[in-house]
PDB file of C-alpha atoms in Angstrom:
ATOM      1  CA  MET A   1       7.974  96.433 107.443  1.00  0.00           C
ATOM      2  CA  GLN A   2       5.900  98.678 104.864  1.00  0.00           C
ATOM      3  CA  ILE A   3       6.586 101.758 107.399  1.00  0.00           C
ATOM      4  CA  PHE A   4      10.268 100.717 106.825  1.00  0.00           C
ATOM      5  CA  ILE A   5       9.529 100.450 102.833  1.00  0.00           C
ATOM      6  CA  SER A   6       8.098 103.816 102.284  1.00  0.00           C
ATOM      7  CA  ARG A   7      10.280 105.653 104.520  1.00  0.00           C
ATOM      8  CA  GLY A   8      13.127 104.658 102.820  1.00  0.00           C
ATOM      9  CA  ARG A   9      11.397 105.949 100.014  1.00  0.00           C
ATOM     10  CA  GLU A  10      10.766 109.323 100.848  1.00  0.00           C
ATOM     11  CA  HIS A  11      14.454 109.353 102.656  1.00  0.00           C
ATOM     12  CA  GLN A  12      15.838 108.624  99.007  1.00  0.00           C
ATOM     13  CA  ARG A  13      13.277 111.572  96.915  1.00  0.00           C
ATOM     14  CA  TYR A  14      14.518 113.931 100.062  1.00  0.00           C
ATOM     15  CA  PHE A  15      18.525 113.165  98.707  1.00  0.00           C
ATOM     16  CA  LEU A  16      17.715 113.056  95.411  1.00  0.00           C
ATOM     17  CA  ARG A  17      16.583 115.930  95.589  1.00  0.00           C
ATOM     18  CA  PHE A  18      18.859 117.639  97.965  1.00  0.00           C
ATOM     19  CA  CYS A  19      21.781 116.655  95.921  1.00  0.00           C
ATOM     20  CA  LEU A  20      20.750 118.068  92.815  1.00  0.00           C
ATOM     21  CA  VAL A  21      20.205 121.618  94.368  1.00  0.00           C
ATOM     22  CA  GLY A  22      23.518 121.012  95.750  1.00  0.00           C
ATOM     23  CA  GLY A  23      24.803 120.602  92.331  1.00  0.00           C
ATOM     24  CA  SER A  24      22.811 123.916  91.732  1.00  0.00           C
ATOM     25  CA  GLY A  25      24.677 125.726  94.364  1.00  0.00           C
ATOM     26  CA  PHE A  26      28.152 123.393  93.576  1.00  0.00           C
ATOM     27  CA  VAL A  27      27.545 126.020  90.134  1.00  0.00           C
ATOM     28  CA  VAL A  28      27.093 128.927  91.994  1.00  0.00           C
ATOM     29  CA  ASP A  29      29.737 128.357  94.232  1.00  0.00           C
ATOM     30  CA  SER A  30      31.952 127.632  91.632  1.00  0.00           C
ATOM     31  CA  LEU A  31      31.153 131.345  90.462  1.00  0.00           C
ATOM     32  CA  LEU A  32      31.240 133.103  92.991  1.00  0.00           C
ATOM     33  CA  LEU A  33      35.226 131.041  93.324  1.00  0.00           C
ATOM     34  CA  MET A  34      36.415 132.474  90.374  1.00  0.00           C
ATOM     35  CA  ILE A  35      35.077 136.174  89.828  1.00  0.00           C
ATOM     36  CA  LEU A  36      35.961 136.467  93.275  1.00  0.00           C
ATOM     37  CA  MET A  37      39.575 135.066  92.504  1.00  0.00           C
ATOM     38  CA  LYS A  38      39.680 136.533  89.357  1.00  0.00           C
ATOM     39  CA  ALA A  39      38.622 140.050  91.403  1.00  0.00           C
ATOM     40  CA  GLY A  40      41.641 138.847  93.333  1.00  0.00           C
ATOM     41  CA  MET A  41      41.313 137.143  96.344  1.00  0.00           C
ATOM     42  CA  THR A  42      43.274 134.559  98.029  1.00  0.00           C
ATOM     43  CA  VAL A  43      41.857 131.614  96.972  1.00  0.00           C
ATOM     44  CA  MET A  44      41.048 130.968 100.724  1.00  0.00           C
ATOM     45  CA  ASP A  45      38.933 133.984 100.867  1.00  0.00           C
ATOM     46  CA  ALA A  46      37.783 133.674  97.566  1.00  0.00           C
ATOM     47  CA  ARG A  47      36.491 130.230  98.969  1.00  0.00           C
ATOM     48  CA  ILE A  48      35.183 131.178 102.326  1.00  0.00           C
ATOM     49  CA  ILE A  49      32.819 133.894 100.711  1.00  0.00           C
ATOM     50  CA  ALA A  50      31.707 131.373  97.355  1.00  0.00           C
ATOM     51  CA  PHE A  51      30.635 129.035 100.260  1.00  0.00           C
ATOM     52  CA  TRP A  52      28.297 131.811 102.206  1.00  0.00           C
ATOM     53  CA  GLY A  53      25.906 132.636  98.922  1.00  0.00           C
ATOM     54  CA  ALA A  54      26.330 129.161  98.260  1.00  0.00           C
ATOM     55  CA  ALA A  55      24.437 128.470 100.745  1.00  0.00           C
ATOM     56  CA  SER A  56      22.398 130.472 101.545  1.00  0.00           C
ATOM     57  CA  CYS A  57      20.941 129.552  97.605  1.00  0.00           C
ATOM     58  CA  ASN A  58      20.597 126.633  98.605  1.00  0.00           C
ATOM     59  CA  TRP A  59      18.641 127.119 101.933  1.00  0.00           C
ATOM     60  CA  LEU A  60      16.025 128.793  99.474  1.00  0.00           C
ATOM     61  CA  CYS A  61      15.974 125.849  96.646  1.00  0.00           C
ATOM     62  CA  ASN A  62      15.841 123.456  99.995  1.00  0.00           C
ATOM     63  CA  ARG A  63      12.969 124.771 101.192  1.00  0.00           C
ATOM     64  CA  VAL A  64      11.327 125.520  98.180  1.00  0.00           C
ATOM     65  CA  PHE A  65      12.092 121.458  95.794  1.00  0.00           C
ATOM     66  CA  THR A  66      13.121 119.598  98.420  1.00  0.00           C
ATOM     67  CA  TYR A  67      10.430 120.256 100.656  1.00  0.00           C
ATOM     68  CA  GLY A  68       7.698 121.642  99.594  1.00  0.00           C
ATOM     69  CA  GLN A  69       8.030 124.284 101.916  1.00  0.00           C
ATOM     70  CA  THR A  70       6.669 127.175 100.351  1.00  0.00           C
ATOM     71  CA  LEU A  71       8.120 131.332 101.288  1.00  0.00           C
ATOM     72  CA  THR A  72       3.715 132.713 101.881  1.00  0.00           C
ATOM     73  CA  GLY A  73       1.648 131.857 104.553  1.00  0.00           C
ATOM     74  CA  GLN A  74       5.342 132.560 106.700  1.00  0.00           C
ATOM     75  CA  THR A  75       7.175 135.974 108.996  1.00  0.00           C
ATOM     76  CA  VAL A  76       9.904 137.328 107.843  1.00  0.00           C
ATOM     77  CA  LEU A  77      11.054 136.577 110.536  1.00  0.00           C
ATOM     78  CA  SER A  78      10.803 133.146 110.462  1.00  0.00           C
ATOM     79  CA  LEU A  79      12.504 132.658 107.470  1.00  0.00           C
ATOM     80  CA  ILE A  80      15.263 134.541 108.483  1.00  0.00           C
ATOM     81  CA  ARG A  81      15.232 131.990 112.507  1.00  0.00           C
ATOM     82  CA  GLN A  82      15.274 129.110 109.612  1.00  0.00           C
ATOM     83  CA  TRP A  83      17.764 130.792 107.432  1.00  0.00           C
ATOM     84  CA  PHE A  84      20.092 131.197 109.916  1.00  0.00           C
ATOM     85  CA  SER A  85      19.563 128.156 111.390  1.00  0.00           C
ATOM     86  CA  TYR A  86      20.668 126.507 107.831  1.00  0.00           C
ATOM     87  CA  MET A  87      22.801 128.454 107.618  1.00  0.00           C
ATOM     88  CA  VAL A  88      24.733 127.391 110.877  1.00  0.00           C
ATOM     89  CA  LEU A  89      24.338 124.303 110.602  1.00  0.00           C
ATOM     90  CA  SER A  90      25.490 124.624 107.111  1.00  0.00           C
ATOM     91  CA  GLY A  91      28.456 125.914 109.317  1.00  0.00           C
ATOM     92  CA  ALA A  92      29.519 122.880 110.742  1.00  0.00           C
ATOM     93  CA  GLY A  93      29.280 120.989 107.317  1.00  0.00           C
ATOM     94  CA  PHE A  94      31.330 123.671 105.660  1.00  0.00           C
ATOM     95  CA  LEU A  95      34.478 123.171 108.596  1.00  0.00           C
ATOM     96  CA  PRO A  96      35.297 119.397 106.865  1.00  0.00           C
ATOM     97  CA  ASN A  97      34.558 120.802 103.675  1.00  0.00           C
ATOM     98  CA  VAL A  98      36.851 123.345 103.628  1.00  0.00           C
ATOM     99  CA  GLY A  99      39.678 121.251 105.824  1.00  0.00           C
ATOM    100  CA  THR A 100      39.302 119.257 102.449  1.00  0.00           C
ATOM    101  CA  PHE A 101      40.128 121.955  99.927  1.00  0.00           C
ATOM    102  CA  TRP A 102      42.587 123.101 102.807  1.00  0.00           C
ATOM    103  CA  LEU A 103      45.275 119.707 102.010  1.00  0.00           C
ATOM    104  CA  LEU A 104      44.068 118.905  98.695  1.00  0.00           C
ATOM    105  CA  ILE A 105      45.075 122.829  96.776  1.00  0.00           C
ATOM    106  CA  HIS A 106      48.044 122.966  99.798  1.00  0.00           C
ATOM    107  CA  PHE A 107      49.529 119.364  99.437  1.00  0.00           C
ATOM    108  CA  THR A 108      48.004 118.044  96.398  1.00  0.00           C
ATOM    109  CA  PRO A 109      48.752 118.762  92.500  1.00  0.00           C
ATOM    110  CA  LEU A 110      45.432 119.547  93.437  1.00  0.00           C
ATOM    111  CA  SER A 111      46.723 123.344  94.019  1.00  0.00           C
ATOM    112  CA  ASP A 112      45.837 124.039  89.817  1.00  0.00           C
ATOM    113  CA  TRP A 113      42.601 122.157  89.819  1.00  0.00           C
ATOM    114  CA  PRO A 114      41.050 124.999  92.685  1.00  0.00           C
ATOM    115  CA  LEU A 115      37.184 124.061  91.170  1.00  0.00           C
ATOM    116  CA  LEU A 116      37.927 119.575  91.616  1.00  0.00           C
ATOM    117  CA  ALA A 117      39.549 120.691  95.191  1.00  0.00           C
ATOM    118  CA  GLN A 118      36.164 122.209  95.636  1.00  0.00           C
ATOM    119  CA  ALA A 119      34.340 119.129  94.141  1.00  0.00           C
ATOM    120  CA  LEU A 120      35.825 116.552  96.963  1.00  0.00           C
ATOM    121  CA  GLY A 121      35.526 118.882  99.499  1.00  0.00           C
ATOM    122  CA  ILE A 122      31.807 119.725  98.819  1.00  0.00           C
ATOM    123  CA  SER A 123      31.290 115.044  98.985  1.00  0.00           C
ATOM    124  CA  VAL A 124      32.395 115.548 103.165  1.00  0.00           C
ATOM    125  CA  GLY A 125      29.972 117.017 103.826  1.00  0.00           C
ATOM    126  CA  LEU A 126      26.820 116.092 102.000  1.00  0.00           C
ATOM    127  CA  ILE A 127      25.659 114.156 104.016  1.00  0.00           C
ATOM    128  CA  PHE A 128      25.942 115.490 107.153  1.00  0.00           C
ATOM    129  CA  ASN A 129      24.633 118.422 105.548  1.00  0.00           C
ATOM    130  CA  TYR A 130      21.554 115.869 104.562  1.00  0.00           C
ATOM    131  CA  LEU A 131      21.770 114.609 107.612  1.00  0.00           C
ATOM    132  CA  LEU A 132      21.219 117.566 110.185  1.00  0.00           C
ATOM    133  CA  THR A 133      19.121 119.514 107.836  1.00  0.00           C
ATOM    134  CA  ARG A 134      16.796 116.463 107.607  1.00  0.00           C
ATOM    135  CA  ARG A 135      16.325 116.929 111.088  1.00  0.00           C
ATOM    136  CA  PHE A 136      16.771 120.249 112.594  1.00  0.00           C
ATOM    137  CA  ILE A 137      15.379 122.597 109.905  1.00  0.00           C
ATOM    138  CA  PHE A 138      13.346 121.081 107.489  1.00  0.00           C
ATOM    139  CA  MET A 139      11.114 117.832 108.508  1.00  0.00           C
ATOM    140  CA  LYS A 140      12.132 118.638 112.609  1.00  0.00           C
ATOM    141  CA  ASN A 141      11.389 114.985 112.869  1.00  0.00           C
TER     142      ASN A 141
END
């Protein structure tokens, strides 16, 4: 029973940190989205590019802050492999994320509020991304 409780607390700690990193990723994502839209990109093109920029930042922050894995002692190739794996799994979570965003900006009054639609889309992918990246990228168990 004690092992189950401590594993629950461990998951809570990781999930809280994952959410904090996600919050900072939302800021990066939002800034990129607004900059790219101001530069003349369509909202969907800007959304796609902004996501990948934010996901790359999230990989680094999750690696160091959430899971305590340093960059020292790693080969560049192993870091690139981990980043690539993270991006592939994030891409799987991106589908419901951007799908929700697309539906909201095309079929609701949120077309005038792309950041709110973005936040709702991000929320859809949160649990999915946490469970996959924890299992397959950072913890391997």
